Amino acid sequence: MKYAFPDNFWWGSASSALQTEGAREGETTWDYWFAREPNRFHNGVGPQQTSTFYQHWKTDIQLLKQLNHNSFRTSISWARLIPDGIGEVNPDAVDFYHQVIDELNEQGITPFITLFHFDMPMAMQEIGGWENRDVVDAYARYAQICFELFGDRVLHWFTFNEPIVPVEGGYLYDFHYPNVVDFRRAATVAYHTVLAHAKAVQAYRAGHYAGEIGIVLNLTPSYPRSQNPTDVKAAHVADLMFNRSFLDPVLRGEYPADLVALLKSYDQLPSCKPEDGFLIAEGKIDLLGINFYQPRRVKCRDSAVNPQAPFMPEWFFDSYEMPGRKMNPYRGWEIYAPGIYDILINLRDNYGNPRCFISENGMGVENEQRFIENGQINDQYRIEFISEHLTWLHKGISEGCNCLGYHMWTFIDNWSWCNAYKNRYGFIQLDLETQQRTIKKSGEWFAATALNNSFEKE
Ligand code: BG6
């Protein structure tokens, strides 16, 4: 069967500044943490060892073109642009981002730009990071500077990439700096991130720029083990905590009342100011980026909560391992392509069918060298992964969902937070020694799909 996509469908991939650029003025929390605890990073490889986009941006953009991308998302590094987060703008950074944005546009590749992709300037973290409202203001200033510098040539902006991840990693589950475990502080970080988002949206609207502004959320559809009301309730709470804590404010302009009531009953609400509600209402977006990697399966708890243990989302549910689930064993994530369709239908039916696109989807695989045939990685598993997800996305579009494109994570194998280069996600293989880039089979498949705006699958 042929799966054809609407005209002007966005075909591309996503990356981020810290994971690709390398060589940077302006310390981030990642540089700081790596210098102190390199053992927390896979094979002791830190954020200095990237795919060198800062040097090779021009040839990399040629490769994007070879993959027939019509769009590409990356981020601006706040710490590169404003090394101390709040002071002087670094002219080298301005030149660099001007060149990248201009080159993308000249090559017919629409730049999608994220303002914050997990990379907090260390100077901002030192004053409390997202726990401090001064950092919210510093971020709003940084956003405004970006709009002023690049807003005439960037028409698709994203305030944050996966804002729940620094909350989870930094304040609940210990996989990002500052390695705090404290729900109320996590809730404060999440709340202030929403305020920062809303302030950036406000600044964008005030500047009357020609483009649109949105956010990128990692949505994990929450499936209950069964229809037993206790399991359904568990899934509902997981959905409130991990999806709707950001989805509702950015699409509806307010928090779900039952999330607020739940946190209030456990005395976990962040401190709010009366004017915050108006600001959040002004943060409604034009375009939603959806990162989809895995579903979340839950069941009601099997055991009682230890009241002495830190308050956690897991007080309300247990993870459920569905028998027969398909896994990506390298990352430990379930592969469940219909999740993409369920997300789109939920947005269509419950959120007014917003303009959206798949901003990340992907499969990290270890030791891909074993699949080399005639000098090229034959990653058939990735082609299957993509085509399966695209068939569900196609079904969503055919049922009226407003999904405008599909971006893969990622373009070239890149450095990944704590996993460094363990799992490779790219359309293009990176040789870490030589920095040589070689297109994988999946890159060729994607290039053909983008060119034809369609693909064939049985
Ligand atoms: C997304 C992020 O969560 O998933 C990326 O936006 C990240 O930055 C990607 O690299 C893959 O996850 P990981 O942890 O395997 O790198």
PDB file of C-alpha atoms in Angstrom, residues 2-224:
ATOM      1  CA  LYS A   2       1.119   3.542  -0.720  1.00  0.00           C
ATOM      2  CA  TYR A   3       1.112   6.029   2.157  1.00  0.00           C
ATOM      3  CA  ALA A   4       1.060   9.563   0.754  1.00  0.00           C
ATOM      4  CA  PHE A   5       1.295  12.659   2.921  1.00  0.00           C
ATOM      5  CA  PRO A   6      -0.252  16.115   2.554  1.00  0.00           C
ATOM      6  CA  ASP A   7       1.498  18.746   0.433  1.00  0.00           C
ATOM      7  CA  ASN A   8       4.215  20.677   2.244  1.00  0.00           C
ATOM      8  CA  PHE A   9       4.511  18.000   4.920  1.00  0.00           C
ATOM      9  CA  TRP A  10       7.605  18.689   7.044  1.00  0.00           C
ATOM     10  CA  TRP A  11      10.255  16.000   6.618  1.00  0.00           C
ATOM     11  CA  GLY A  12      13.349  16.404   8.712  1.00  0.00           C
ATOM     12  CA  SER A  13      15.162  15.668  11.921  1.00  0.00           C
ATOM     13  CA  ALA A  14      15.958  17.238  15.255  1.00  0.00           C
ATOM     14  CA  SER A  15      19.089  17.835  17.267  1.00  0.00           C
ATOM     15  CA  SER A  16      20.225  20.156  20.011  1.00  0.00           C
ATOM     16  CA  ALA A  17      23.048  22.619  20.578  1.00  0.00           C
ATOM     17  CA  LEU A  18      24.765  20.909  23.480  1.00  0.00           C
ATOM     18  CA  GLN A  19      24.605  17.459  21.884  1.00  0.00           C
ATOM     19  CA  THR A  20      26.180  18.527  18.602  1.00  0.00           C
ATOM     20  CA  GLU A  21      28.079  21.812  18.665  1.00  0.00           C
ATOM     21  CA  GLY A  22      31.085  21.199  20.926  1.00  0.00           C
ATOM     22  CA  ALA A  23      33.675  23.907  21.799  1.00  0.00           C
ATOM     23  CA  ARG A  24      31.737  26.497  23.733  1.00  0.00           C
ATOM     24  CA  GLU A  25      32.209  29.603  25.837  1.00  0.00           C
ATOM     25  CA  GLY A  26      29.748  29.622  28.700  1.00  0.00           C
ATOM     26  CA  GLU A  27      29.561  26.751  31.146  1.00  0.00           C
ATOM     27  CA  THR A  28      26.363  24.714  31.452  1.00  0.00           C
ATOM     28  CA  THR A  29      25.209  22.424  34.231  1.00  0.00           C
ATOM     29  CA  TRP A  30      26.425  19.518  32.060  1.00  0.00           C
ATOM     30  CA  ASP A  31      30.004  20.807  31.885  1.00  0.00           C
ATOM     31  CA  TYR A  32      29.988  21.455  35.604  1.00  0.00           C
ATOM     32  CA  TRP A  33      28.536  18.062  36.530  1.00  0.00           C
ATOM     33  CA  PHE A  34      30.823  16.193  34.123  1.00  0.00           C
ATOM     34  CA  ALA A  35      33.922  17.898  35.578  1.00  0.00           C
ATOM     35  CA  ARG A  36      32.920  16.703  39.044  1.00  0.00           C
ATOM     36  CA  GLU A  37      31.360  13.297  38.401  1.00  0.00           C
ATOM     37  CA  PRO A  38      32.569  11.901  35.070  1.00  0.00           C
ATOM     38  CA  ASN A  39      31.629   8.458  36.358  1.00  0.00           C
ATOM     39  CA  ARG A  40      27.959   9.404  35.908  1.00  0.00           C
ATOM     40  CA  PHE A  41      28.501   9.561  32.121  1.00  0.00           C
ATOM     41  CA  HIS A  42      28.726   6.490  29.887  1.00  0.00           C
ATOM     42  CA  ASN A  43      32.391   5.541  29.407  1.00  0.00           C
ATOM     43  CA  GLY A  44      33.341   8.856  31.006  1.00  0.00           C
ATOM     44  CA  VAL A  45      32.492  10.729  27.779  1.00  0.00           C
ATOM     45  CA  GLY A  46      31.231  14.239  28.417  1.00  0.00           C
ATOM     46  CA  PRO A  47      29.624  17.124  26.545  1.00  0.00           C
ATOM     47  CA  GLN A  48      32.927  18.270  25.023  1.00  0.00           C
ATOM     48  CA  GLN A  49      32.950  15.269  22.676  1.00  0.00           C
ATOM     49  CA  THR A  50      30.183  16.100  20.252  1.00  0.00           C
ATOM     50  CA  SER A  51      29.630  15.731  16.532  1.00  0.00           C
ATOM     51  CA  THR A  52      31.437  19.100  16.038  1.00  0.00           C
ATOM     52  CA  PHE A  53      28.600  20.998  14.387  1.00  0.00           C
ATOM     53  CA  TYR A  54      30.309  24.243  15.409  1.00  0.00           C
ATOM     54  CA  GLN A  55      33.089  23.444  12.912  1.00  0.00           C
ATOM     55  CA  HIS A  56      31.210  21.365  10.370  1.00  0.00           C
ATOM     56  CA  TRP A  57      27.853  23.124  10.159  1.00  0.00           C
ATOM     57  CA  LYS A  58      28.237  23.920   6.481  1.00  0.00           C
ATOM     58  CA  THR A  59      29.002  20.379   5.365  1.00  0.00           C
ATOM     59  CA  ASP A  60      26.380  19.034   7.753  1.00  0.00           C
ATOM     60  CA  ILE A  61      23.750  21.233   6.141  1.00  0.00           C
ATOM     61  CA  GLN A  62      24.816  19.765   2.778  1.00  0.00           C
ATOM     62  CA  LEU A  63      24.147  16.332   4.266  1.00  0.00           C
ATOM     63  CA  LEU A  64      20.717  17.461   5.458  1.00  0.00           C
ATOM     64  CA  LYS A  65      20.049  18.440   1.879  1.00  0.00           C
ATOM     65  CA  GLN A  66      21.215  15.058   0.673  1.00  0.00           C
ATOM     66  CA  LEU A  67      18.638  13.531   3.028  1.00  0.00           C
ATOM     67  CA  ASN A  68      15.992  15.717   1.335  1.00  0.00           C
ATOM     68  CA  HIS A  69      15.105  17.496   4.546  1.00  0.00           C
ATOM     69  CA  ASN A  70      12.789  20.439   4.015  1.00  0.00           C
ATOM     70  CA  SER A  71      13.038  21.375   7.704  1.00  0.00           C
ATOM     71  CA  PHE A  72      15.446  20.853  10.606  1.00  0.00           C
ATOM     72  CA  ARG A  73      15.202  21.605  14.322  1.00  0.00           C
ATOM     73  CA  THR A  74      18.120  22.506  16.486  1.00  0.00           C
ATOM     74  CA  SER A  75      18.507  24.725  19.528  1.00  0.00           C
ATOM     75  CA  ILE A  76      20.331  27.893  20.417  1.00  0.00           C
ATOM     76  CA  SER A  77      22.636  27.488  23.373  1.00  0.00           C
ATOM     77  CA  TRP A  78      21.711  30.104  25.977  1.00  0.00           C
ATOM     78  CA  ALA A  79      25.171  29.675  27.532  1.00  0.00           C
ATOM     79  CA  ARG A  80      26.921  30.228  24.198  1.00  0.00           C
ATOM     80  CA  LEU A  81      24.861  33.311  23.371  1.00  0.00           C
ATOM     81  CA  ILE A  82      24.958  34.849  26.853  1.00  0.00           C
ATOM     82  CA  PRO A  83      27.712  33.060  28.789  1.00  0.00           C
ATOM     83  CA  ASP A  84      26.612  34.224  32.231  1.00  0.00           C
ATOM     84  CA  GLY A  85      22.928  33.892  31.331  1.00  0.00           C
ATOM     85  CA  ILE A  86      21.972  37.516  31.919  1.00  0.00           C
ATOM     86  CA  GLY A  87      24.778  39.834  30.769  1.00  0.00           C
ATOM     87  CA  GLU A  88      26.651  40.556  27.553  1.00  0.00           C
ATOM     88  CA  VAL A  89      25.760  38.851  24.291  1.00  0.00           C
ATOM     89  CA  ASN A  90      28.667  36.929  22.762  1.00  0.00           C
ATOM     90  CA  PRO A  91      29.242  38.250  19.208  1.00  0.00           C
ATOM     91  CA  ASP A  92      30.846  34.983  18.032  1.00  0.00           C
ATOM     92  CA  ALA A  93      27.679  33.142  18.972  1.00  0.00           C
ATOM     93  CA  VAL A  94      25.556  35.683  17.126  1.00  0.00           C
ATOM     94  CA  ASP A  95      27.697  35.190  13.992  1.00  0.00           C
ATOM     95  CA  PHE A  96      27.541  31.425  14.302  1.00  0.00           C
ATOM     96  CA  TYR A  97      23.761  31.235  14.598  1.00  0.00           C
ATOM     97  CA  HIS A  98      23.297  33.836  11.836  1.00  0.00           C
ATOM     98  CA  GLN A  99      25.411  31.701   9.515  1.00  0.00           C
ATOM     99  CA  VAL A 100      23.616  28.465  10.375  1.00  0.00           C
ATOM    100  CA  ILE A 101      20.152  29.989   9.993  1.00  0.00           C
ATOM    101  CA  ASP A 102      21.055  31.733   6.727  1.00  0.00           C
ATOM    102  CA  GLU A 103      22.632  28.625   5.260  1.00  0.00           C
ATOM    103  CA  LEU A 104      19.598  26.485   6.164  1.00  0.00           C
ATOM    104  CA  ASN A 105      17.266  28.969   4.521  1.00  0.00           C
ATOM    105  CA  GLU A 106      19.485  29.255   1.450  1.00  0.00           C
ATOM    106  CA  GLN A 107      19.464  25.478   1.069  1.00  0.00           C
ATOM    107  CA  GLY A 108      15.661  25.368   1.263  1.00  0.00           C
ATOM    108  CA  ILE A 109      15.639  23.803   4.743  1.00  0.00           C
ATOM    109  CA  THR A 110      13.279  25.613   7.093  1.00  0.00           C
ATOM    110  CA  PRO A 111      14.960  26.202  10.473  1.00  0.00           C
ATOM    111  CA  PHE A 112      12.939  25.248  13.551  1.00  0.00           C
ATOM    112  CA  ILE A 113      14.628  26.716  16.607  1.00  0.00           C
ATOM    113  CA  THR A 114      14.351  25.634  20.245  1.00  0.00           C
ATOM    114  CA  LEU A 115      15.427  28.059  22.956  1.00  0.00           C
ATOM    115  CA  PHE A 116      16.148  25.591  25.744  1.00  0.00           C
ATOM    116  CA  HIS A 117      17.100  21.949  25.364  1.00  0.00           C
ATOM    117  CA  PHE A 118      18.207  20.845  28.873  1.00  0.00           C
ATOM    118  CA  ASP A 119      21.245  23.184  28.826  1.00  0.00           C
ATOM    119  CA  MET A 120      21.002  25.547  31.776  1.00  0.00           C
ATOM    120  CA  PRO A 121      23.873  28.077  31.990  1.00  0.00           C
ATOM    121  CA  MET A 122      25.792  27.225  35.166  1.00  0.00           C
ATOM    122  CA  ALA A 123      25.672  30.856  36.291  1.00  0.00           C
ATOM    123  CA  MET A 124      21.874  30.579  36.311  1.00  0.00           C
ATOM    124  CA  GLN A 125      21.923  27.262  38.163  1.00  0.00           C
ATOM    125  CA  GLU A 126      24.166  28.823  40.793  1.00  0.00           C
ATOM    126  CA  ILE A 127      21.372  31.215  41.694  1.00  0.00           C
ATOM    127  CA  GLY A 128      18.840  28.378  41.920  1.00  0.00           C
ATOM    128  CA  GLY A 129      18.047  27.511  38.304  1.00  0.00           C
ATOM    129  CA  TRP A 130      14.330  27.205  37.605  1.00  0.00           C
ATOM    130  CA  GLU A 131      13.575  27.389  41.314  1.00  0.00           C
ATOM    131  CA  ASN A 132      14.395  31.103  41.183  1.00  0.00           C
ATOM    132  CA  ARG A 133      11.995  33.506  39.479  1.00  0.00           C
ATOM    133  CA  ASP A 134      14.952  35.724  38.515  1.00  0.00           C
ATOM    134  CA  VAL A 135      16.005  32.920  36.170  1.00  0.00           C
ATOM    135  CA  VAL A 136      12.538  33.034  34.609  1.00  0.00           C
ATOM    136  CA  ASP A 137      13.137  36.713  33.840  1.00  0.00           C
ATOM    137  CA  ALA A 138      16.658  36.057  32.565  1.00  0.00           C
ATOM    138  CA  TYR A 139      15.264  33.401  30.220  1.00  0.00           C
ATOM    139  CA  ALA A 140      12.562  35.794  28.981  1.00  0.00           C
ATOM    140  CA  ARG A 141      15.283  38.365  28.184  1.00  0.00           C
ATOM    141  CA  TYR A 142      17.332  35.703  26.386  1.00  0.00           C
ATOM    142  CA  ALA A 143      14.248  34.666  24.368  1.00  0.00           C
ATOM    143  CA  GLN A 144      13.552  38.262  23.399  1.00  0.00           C
ATOM    144  CA  ILE A 145      17.166  38.730  22.279  1.00  0.00           C
ATOM    145  CA  CYS A 146      16.857  35.628  20.075  1.00  0.00           C
ATOM    146  CA  PHE A 147      13.624  36.897  18.515  1.00  0.00           C
ATOM    147  CA  GLU A 148      15.229  40.279  17.810  1.00  0.00           C
ATOM    148  CA  LEU A 149      18.366  38.757  16.320  1.00  0.00           C
ATOM    149  CA  PHE A 150      16.866  35.921  14.285  1.00  0.00           C
ATOM    150  CA  GLY A 151      13.090  36.430  14.233  1.00  0.00           C
ATOM    151  CA  ASP A 152      13.044  37.738  10.671  1.00  0.00           C
ATOM    152  CA  ARG A 153      14.450  34.440   9.339  1.00  0.00           C
ATOM    153  CA  VAL A 154      13.227  31.875  11.849  1.00  0.00           C
ATOM    154  CA  LEU A 155       9.492  31.332  11.534  1.00  0.00           C
ATOM    155  CA  HIS A 156       9.042  28.368  13.901  1.00  0.00           C
ATOM    156  CA  TRP A 157      10.155  28.830  17.514  1.00  0.00           C
ATOM    157  CA  PHE A 158       9.952  26.460  20.463  1.00  0.00           C
ATOM    158  CA  THR A 159      10.374  27.776  23.969  1.00  0.00           C
ATOM    159  CA  PHE A 160      11.426  24.428  25.489  1.00  0.00           C
ATOM    160  CA  ASN A 161      12.263  20.900  24.498  1.00  0.00           C
ATOM    161  CA  GLU A 162      10.705  18.313  26.820  1.00  0.00           C
ATOM    162  CA  PRO A 163      10.465  20.624  29.841  1.00  0.00           C
ATOM    163  CA  ILE A 164       9.398  17.747  32.102  1.00  0.00           C
ATOM    164  CA  VAL A 165      12.740  15.984  31.625  1.00  0.00           C
ATOM    165  CA  PRO A 166      14.875  18.428  33.669  1.00  0.00           C
ATOM    166  CA  VAL A 167      12.132  18.232  36.331  1.00  0.00           C
ATOM    167  CA  GLU A 168      12.290  14.447  36.421  1.00  0.00           C
ATOM    168  CA  GLY A 169      16.045  14.198  35.984  1.00  0.00           C
ATOM    169  CA  GLY A 170      17.141  17.056  38.218  1.00  0.00           C
ATOM    170  CA  TYR A 171      14.540  16.980  41.019  1.00  0.00           C
ATOM    171  CA  LEU A 172      12.961  13.512  41.204  1.00  0.00           C
ATOM    172  CA  TYR A 173      14.930  10.643  39.685  1.00  0.00           C
ATOM    173  CA  ASP A 174      18.576  11.716  39.832  1.00  0.00           C
ATOM    174  CA  PHE A 175      19.662  11.663  36.192  1.00  0.00           C
ATOM    175  CA  HIS A 176      20.352  15.381  35.648  1.00  0.00           C
ATOM    176  CA  TYR A 177      22.183  17.938  37.758  1.00  0.00           C
ATOM    177  CA  PRO A 178      21.453  19.122  40.505  1.00  0.00           C
ATOM    178  CA  ASN A 179      20.422  15.563  41.531  1.00  0.00           C
ATOM    179  CA  VAL A 180      17.802  16.676  44.016  1.00  0.00           C
ATOM    180  CA  VAL A 181      14.979  14.369  45.165  1.00  0.00           C
ATOM    181  CA  ASP A 182      12.163  16.611  46.337  1.00  0.00           C
ATOM    182  CA  PHE A 183       8.705  16.728  44.796  1.00  0.00           C
ATOM    183  CA  ARG A 184       7.778  20.248  45.879  1.00  0.00           C
ATOM    184  CA  ARG A 185      10.990  21.606  44.420  1.00  0.00           C
ATOM    185  CA  ALA A 186      10.293  19.593  41.265  1.00  0.00           C
ATOM    186  CA  ALA A 187       6.805  21.118  41.080  1.00  0.00           C
ATOM    187  CA  THR A 188       8.322  24.590  41.518  1.00  0.00           C
ATOM    188  CA  VAL A 189      10.774  23.958  38.678  1.00  0.00           C
ATOM    189  CA  ALA A 190       7.933  22.731  36.447  1.00  0.00           C
ATOM    190  CA  TYR A 191       5.740  25.703  37.363  1.00  0.00           C
ATOM    191  CA  HIS A 192       8.464  28.269  36.756  1.00  0.00           C
ATOM    192  CA  THR A 193       9.265  26.628  33.425  1.00  0.00           C
ATOM    193  CA  VAL A 194       5.644  27.175  32.400  1.00  0.00           C
ATOM    194  CA  LEU A 195       5.932  30.825  33.507  1.00  0.00           C
ATOM    195  CA  ALA A 196       9.171  31.205  31.520  1.00  0.00           C
ATOM    196  CA  HIS A 197       7.461  29.673  28.496  1.00  0.00           C
ATOM    197  CA  ALA A 198       4.515  32.059  28.860  1.00  0.00           C
ATOM    198  CA  LYS A 199       6.809  35.094  29.180  1.00  0.00           C
ATOM    199  CA  ALA A 200       8.620  34.114  25.982  1.00  0.00           C
ATOM    200  CA  VAL A 201       5.299  33.681  24.173  1.00  0.00           C
ATOM    201  CA  GLN A 202       4.223  37.101  25.476  1.00  0.00           C
ATOM    202  CA  ALA A 203       7.453  38.686  24.189  1.00  0.00           C
ATOM    203  CA  TYR A 204       7.026  37.005  20.818  1.00  0.00           C
ATOM    204  CA  ARG A 205       3.464  38.263  20.448  1.00  0.00           C
ATOM    205  CA  ALA A 206       4.488  41.773  21.523  1.00  0.00           C
ATOM    206  CA  GLY A 207       7.155  41.836  18.800  1.00  0.00           C
ATOM    207  CA  HIS A 208       4.623  41.027  16.045  1.00  0.00           C
ATOM    208  CA  TYR A 209       6.998  38.635  14.332  1.00  0.00           C
ATOM    209  CA  ALA A 210       5.963  36.912  11.136  1.00  0.00           C
ATOM    210  CA  GLY A 211       6.249  33.335  12.408  1.00  0.00           C
ATOM    211  CA  GLU A 212       4.784  31.107  15.083  1.00  0.00           C
ATOM    212  CA  ILE A 213       5.763  29.945  18.526  1.00  0.00           C
ATOM    213  CA  GLY A 214       5.230  26.672  20.312  1.00  0.00           C
ATOM    214  CA  ILE A 215       6.790  24.146  22.612  1.00  0.00           C
ATOM    215  CA  VAL A 216       8.049  20.577  22.245  1.00  0.00           C
ATOM    216  CA  LEU A 217       6.587  18.075  24.724  1.00  0.00           C
ATOM    217  CA  ASN A 218       7.451  14.422  25.167  1.00  0.00           C
ATOM    218  CA  LEU A 219       4.006  12.899  25.386  1.00  0.00           C
ATOM    219  CA  THR A 220       3.778   9.422  26.851  1.00  0.00           C
ATOM    220  CA  PRO A 221       0.246   8.048  26.466  1.00  0.00           C
ATOM    221  CA  SER A 222      -0.640   6.382  29.776  1.00  0.00           C
ATOM    222  CA  TYR A 223      -2.235   2.985  29.339  1.00  0.00           C
ATOM    223  CA  PRO A 224      -3.826   1.214  32.311  1.00  0.00           C
TER     224      PRO A 224
END
